[in-house]
Amino acid sequence: MVDASFVPAFPVQALWLMLPAYVSNMVPVVLAKVFPRWNAPLDGGRAREDGTRLLGDGKTWRGLIGGAIIGAVVAVLQAAIPWDGKTDFGLTRYGAWWAPVVLGFALGLGALVGDAVKSYFKRKSGRPRGTPWVGPDQLDFVVGSLVFAVCAGILIDVATGVAVTDGWAWQWLIVMWWIPLFLVLATPAMHWIVNVIGYKLGLKQVPW
Ligand code: CTP
Ligand code: MG
């Protein structure tokens, strides 16, 4: 059974858990600035019959892989903060040092996969790259990272011999259902603020 007393109070714990995904979600924009030539698109340039791209040039391997790696790095740094075990997502108590690596990688990868799935439906519905799609544009990465976090959590539980219903993913994201619900509701507001800042700094072409 996961002991909830080791974590900071809600909603800090929820935001702490999501931090790798928040950082990962910003990574592709920065990498696009730093490595403009590494621009191989996820869809390989493939188009539908009507000529529109499956995902478009805005979804690259650079962004996907970079986001996943940085997600893992952020989670490892978070877990390494020595504060009564309160910063490790309740994971390293399992005795598996690699658990934050897996969770952070999953949060980052899930964020960018969610973003790419969003773009698939965005293109399919006739919205060109970079046009706003209020709702999906803000929710894509949080839903993606939460789905991947549940999968990663179950993987960690199984690998460390913890019964799934006593395990990390189940206790944090299903029994404590208000954690994912809060993240889904609060993230679009924060995402919007971050994008406006990115636009003002000239990192993004558009304020969404
Ligand atoms: N980016 C990337 N690889 C990804 C995701 C994003 O390289 N997997 C970079 C691209 O340079 C992209 C920018 O980050 O233009 C902003 O990301 P986003 O807003 O998600 O992409 P858009 O270009 O707006 O495309 P879409 O309309 O499909 O959201
Ligand atoms: Mg966009």
CSV table of N, CA, C and O in Angstrom, one decimal, residues 159-207:
chain,number,residue,atom,x,y,z
A,159,ALA,N,7.6,-4.9,-12.3
A,159,ALA,CA,9.1,-5.2,-12.3
A,159,ALA,C,9.6,-5.3,-10.9
A,159,ALA,O,10.6,-6.0,-10.6
A,160,THR,N,9.0,-4.6,-10.0
A,160,THR,CA,9.5,-4.6,-8.6
A,160,THR,C,8.6,-5.6,-7.7
A,160,THR,O,8.8,-5.6,-6.5
A,161,GLY,N,7.7,-6.3,-8.3
A,161,GLY,CA,7.0,-7.3,-7.6
A,161,GLY,C,5.9,-6.8,-6.7
A,161,GLY,O,5.5,-7.5,-5.7
A,162,VAL,N,5.4,-5.6,-7.0
A,162,VAL,CA,4.3,-5.0,-6.2
A,162,VAL,C,3.0,-5.3,-6.9
A,162,VAL,O,2.9,-5.2,-8.1
A,163,ALA,N,2.0,-5.8,-6.2
A,163,ALA,CA,0.7,-6.1,-6.8
A,163,ALA,C,0.2,-4.8,-7.4
A,163,ALA,O,0.2,-3.7,-6.8
A,164,VAL,N,-0.4,-4.9,-8.6
A,164,VAL,CA,-0.8,-3.7,-9.3
A,164,VAL,C,-1.8,-2.8,-8.5
A,164,VAL,O,-1.6,-1.6,-8.4
A,165,THR,N,-2.7,-3.4,-7.8
A,165,THR,CA,-3.7,-2.6,-7.1
A,165,THR,C,-3.1,-2.0,-5.8
A,165,THR,O,-3.7,-1.1,-5.2
A,166,ASP,N,-1.9,-2.5,-5.4
A,166,ASP,CA,-1.2,-1.9,-4.2
A,166,ASP,C,-0.2,-0.9,-4.7
A,166,ASP,O,0.5,-0.3,-4.0
A,167,GLY,N,0.0,-0.8,-6.1
A,167,GLY,CA,1.1,-0.2,-6.6
A,167,GLY,C,1.0,1.3,-6.9
A,167,GLY,O,0.0,1.9,-6.6
A,168,TRP,N,2.0,1.8,-7.4
A,168,TRP,CA,2.2,3.3,-7.6
A,168,TRP,C,1.1,3.9,-8.5
A,168,TRP,O,0.4,4.8,-8.1
A,169,ALA,N,1.0,3.4,-9.7
A,169,ALA,CA,0.1,4.0,-10.7
A,169,ALA,C,-1.4,3.9,-10.2
A,169,ALA,O,-2.1,4.9,-10.2
A,170,TRP,N,-1.7,2.8,-9.6
A,170,TRP,CA,-3.1,2.5,-9.1
A,170,TRP,C,-3.4,3.5,-8.0
A,170,TRP,O,-4.5,4.2,-8.0
A,171,GLN,N,-2.5,3.6,-7.1
A,171,GLN,CA,-2.8,4.4,-5.9
A,171,GLN,C,-2.8,5.9,-6.2
A,171,GLN,O,-3.6,6.7,-5.7
A,172,TRP,N,-1.8,6.3,-7.1
A,172,TRP,CA,-1.6,7.8,-7.3
A,172,TRP,C,-2.6,8.3,-8.3
A,172,TRP,O,-3.1,9.4,-8.2
A,173,LEU,N,-2.9,7.5,-9.4
A,173,LEU,CA,-3.6,8.1,-10.5
A,173,LEU,C,-5.1,7.5,-10.6
A,173,LEU,O,-5.8,8.0,-11.4
A,174,ILE,N,-5.4,6.5,-9.9
A,174,ILE,CA,-6.7,5.9,-10.0
A,174,ILE,C,-7.5,6.1,-8.6
A,174,ILE,O,-8.5,6.7,-8.6
A,175,VAL,N,-6.9,5.6,-7.5
A,175,VAL,CA,-7.5,5.8,-6.2
A,175,VAL,C,-7.6,7.3,-5.9
A,175,VAL,O,-8.6,7.8,-5.5
A,176,MET,N,-6.5,8.0,-6.1
A,176,MET,CA,-6.4,9.4,-5.9
A,176,MET,C,-6.8,10.1,-7.2
A,176,MET,O,-6.0,10.8,-7.9
A,177,TRP,N,-8.0,9.9,-7.7
A,177,TRP,CA,-8.5,10.3,-9.0
A,177,TRP,C,-8.5,11.8,-9.2
A,177,TRP,O,-8.4,12.3,-10.3
A,178,TRP,N,-8.5,12.5,-8.0
A,178,TRP,CA,-8.5,14.0,-8.1
A,178,TRP,C,-7.2,14.5,-8.6
A,178,TRP,O,-7.1,15.7,-9.0
A,179,ILE,N,-6.1,13.7,-8.5
A,179,ILE,CA,-4.8,14.2,-9.0
A,179,ILE,C,-4.9,14.4,-10.5
A,179,ILE,O,-4.6,15.5,-11.0
A,180,PRO,N,-5.2,13.3,-11.3
A,180,PRO,CA,-5.3,13.5,-12.8
A,180,PRO,C,-6.4,14.5,-13.1
A,180,PRO,O,-6.2,15.3,-14.1
A,181,LEU,N,-7.5,14.5,-12.4
A,181,LEU,CA,-8.6,15.5,-12.7
A,181,LEU,C,-8.1,16.9,-12.6
A,181,LEU,O,-8.3,17.8,-13.5
A,182,PHE,N,-7.4,17.2,-11.5
A,182,PHE,CA,-6.9,18.5,-11.2
A,182,PHE,C,-5.9,18.9,-12.3
A,182,PHE,O,-6.0,20.0,-12.8
A,183,LEU,N,-5.0,18.0,-12.7
A,183,LEU,CA,-4.0,18.3,-13.7
A,183,LEU,C,-4.7,18.6,-15.1
A,183,LEU,O,-4.3,19.5,-15.8
A,184,VAL,N,-5.7,17.8,-15.4
A,184,VAL,CA,-6.4,18.1,-16.7
A,184,VAL,C,-7.1,19.4,-16.7
A,184,VAL,O,-7.1,20.1,-17.7
A,185,LEU,N,-7.6,19.8,-15.5
A,185,LEU,CA,-8.4,21.1,-15.5
A,185,LEU,C,-7.4,22.3,-15.3
A,185,LEU,O,-7.6,23.3,-15.9
A,186,ALA,N,-6.3,22.1,-14.5
A,186,ALA,CA,-5.5,23.3,-14.2
A,186,ALA,C,-4.4,23.5,-15.3
A,186,ALA,O,-4.0,24.7,-15.5
A,187,THR,N,-4.1,22.5,-16.1
A,187,THR,CA,-3.0,22.6,-17.0
A,187,THR,C,-3.3,23.6,-18.2
A,187,THR,O,-2.4,24.4,-18.5
A,188,PRO,N,-4.5,23.5,-18.8
A,188,PRO,CA,-4.7,24.5,-19.9
A,188,PRO,C,-4.5,25.9,-19.5
A,188,PRO,O,-3.9,26.7,-20.3
A,189,ALA,N,-4.9,26.3,-18.3
A,189,ALA,CA,-4.7,27.7,-17.9
A,189,ALA,C,-3.2,28.0,-17.8
A,189,ALA,O,-2.7,29.0,-18.3
A,190,MET,N,-2.4,27.1,-17.2
A,190,MET,CA,-1.0,27.3,-17.0
A,190,MET,C,-0.3,27.3,-18.4
A,190,MET,O,0.7,28.0,-18.6
A,191,HIS,N,-0.7,26.3,-19.2
A,191,HIS,CA,-0.1,26.2,-20.6
A,191,HIS,C,-0.3,27.5,-21.3
A,191,HIS,O,0.7,27.9,-22.0
A,192,TRP,N,-1.4,28.1,-21.2
A,192,TRP,CA,-1.7,29.3,-21.9
A,192,TRP,C,-0.7,30.4,-21.5
A,192,TRP,O,-0.2,31.2,-22.3
A,193,ILE,N,-0.5,30.5,-20.2
A,193,ILE,CA,0.4,31.5,-19.6
A,193,ILE,C,1.8,31.3,-20.1
A,193,ILE,O,2.4,32.3,-20.6
A,194,VAL,N,2.2,30.1,-20.1
A,194,VAL,CA,3.6,29.8,-20.6
A,194,VAL,C,3.7,30.1,-22.1
A,194,VAL,O,4.8,30.7,-22.5
A,195,ASN,N,2.7,29.8,-22.9
A,195,ASN,CA,2.8,30.1,-24.3
A,195,ASN,C,2.9,31.6,-24.6
A,195,ASN,O,3.6,32.1,-25.5
A,196,VAL,N,2.1,32.4,-23.8
A,196,VAL,CA,2.2,33.8,-24.0
A,196,VAL,C,3.6,34.3,-23.6
A,196,VAL,O,4.1,35.2,-24.4
A,197,ILE,N,4.2,33.8,-22.6
A,197,ILE,CA,5.5,34.2,-22.2
A,197,ILE,C,6.5,33.8,-23.3
A,197,ILE,O,7.3,34.6,-23.8
A,198,GLY,N,6.4,32.6,-23.9
A,198,GLY,CA,7.2,32.1,-25.0
A,198,GLY,C,7.1,33.0,-26.2
A,198,GLY,O,8.1,33.3,-26.9
A,199,TYR,N,5.9,33.4,-26.5
A,199,TYR,CA,5.6,34.3,-27.6
A,199,TYR,C,6.3,35.7,-27.4
A,199,TYR,O,7.0,36.2,-28.3
A,200,LYS,N,6.2,36.2,-26.2
A,200,LYS,CA,6.8,37.5,-25.9
A,200,LYS,C,8.3,37.4,-25.9
A,200,LYS,O,9.0,38.4,-26.3
A,201,LEU,N,8.9,36.2,-25.6
A,201,LEU,CA,10.3,36.1,-25.7
A,201,LEU,C,10.8,35.8,-27.1
A,201,LEU,O,12.0,35.7,-27.3
A,202,GLY,N,9.8,35.6,-28.0
A,202,GLY,CA,10.2,35.3,-29.4
A,202,GLY,C,10.5,33.9,-29.7
A,202,GLY,O,11.0,33.5,-30.7
A,203,LEU,N,10.2,33.0,-28.7
A,203,LEU,CA,10.5,31.6,-28.9
A,203,LEU,C,9.3,30.9,-29.8
A,203,LEU,O,9.5,29.9,-30.4
A,204,LYS,N,8.2,31.5,-29.7
A,204,LYS,CA,7.0,31.0,-30.5
A,204,LYS,C,6.5,32.0,-31.4
A,204,LYS,O,6.6,33.2,-31.1
A,205,GLN,N,6.0,31.6,-32.6
A,205,GLN,CA,5.5,32.5,-33.6
A,205,GLN,C,4.2,33.1,-33.2
A,205,GLN,O,3.8,34.2,-33.6
A,206,VAL,N,3.4,32.3,-32.5
A,206,VAL,CA,2.0,32.6,-32.1
A,206,VAL,C,1.8,32.4,-30.6
A,206,VAL,O,2.4,31.6,-30.0
A,207,PRO,N,0.9,33.2,-30.0
A,207,PRO,CA,0.7,33.2,-28.6
A,207,PRO,C,-0.1,32.0,-28.1
A,207,PRO,O,-0.9,32.1,-27.1
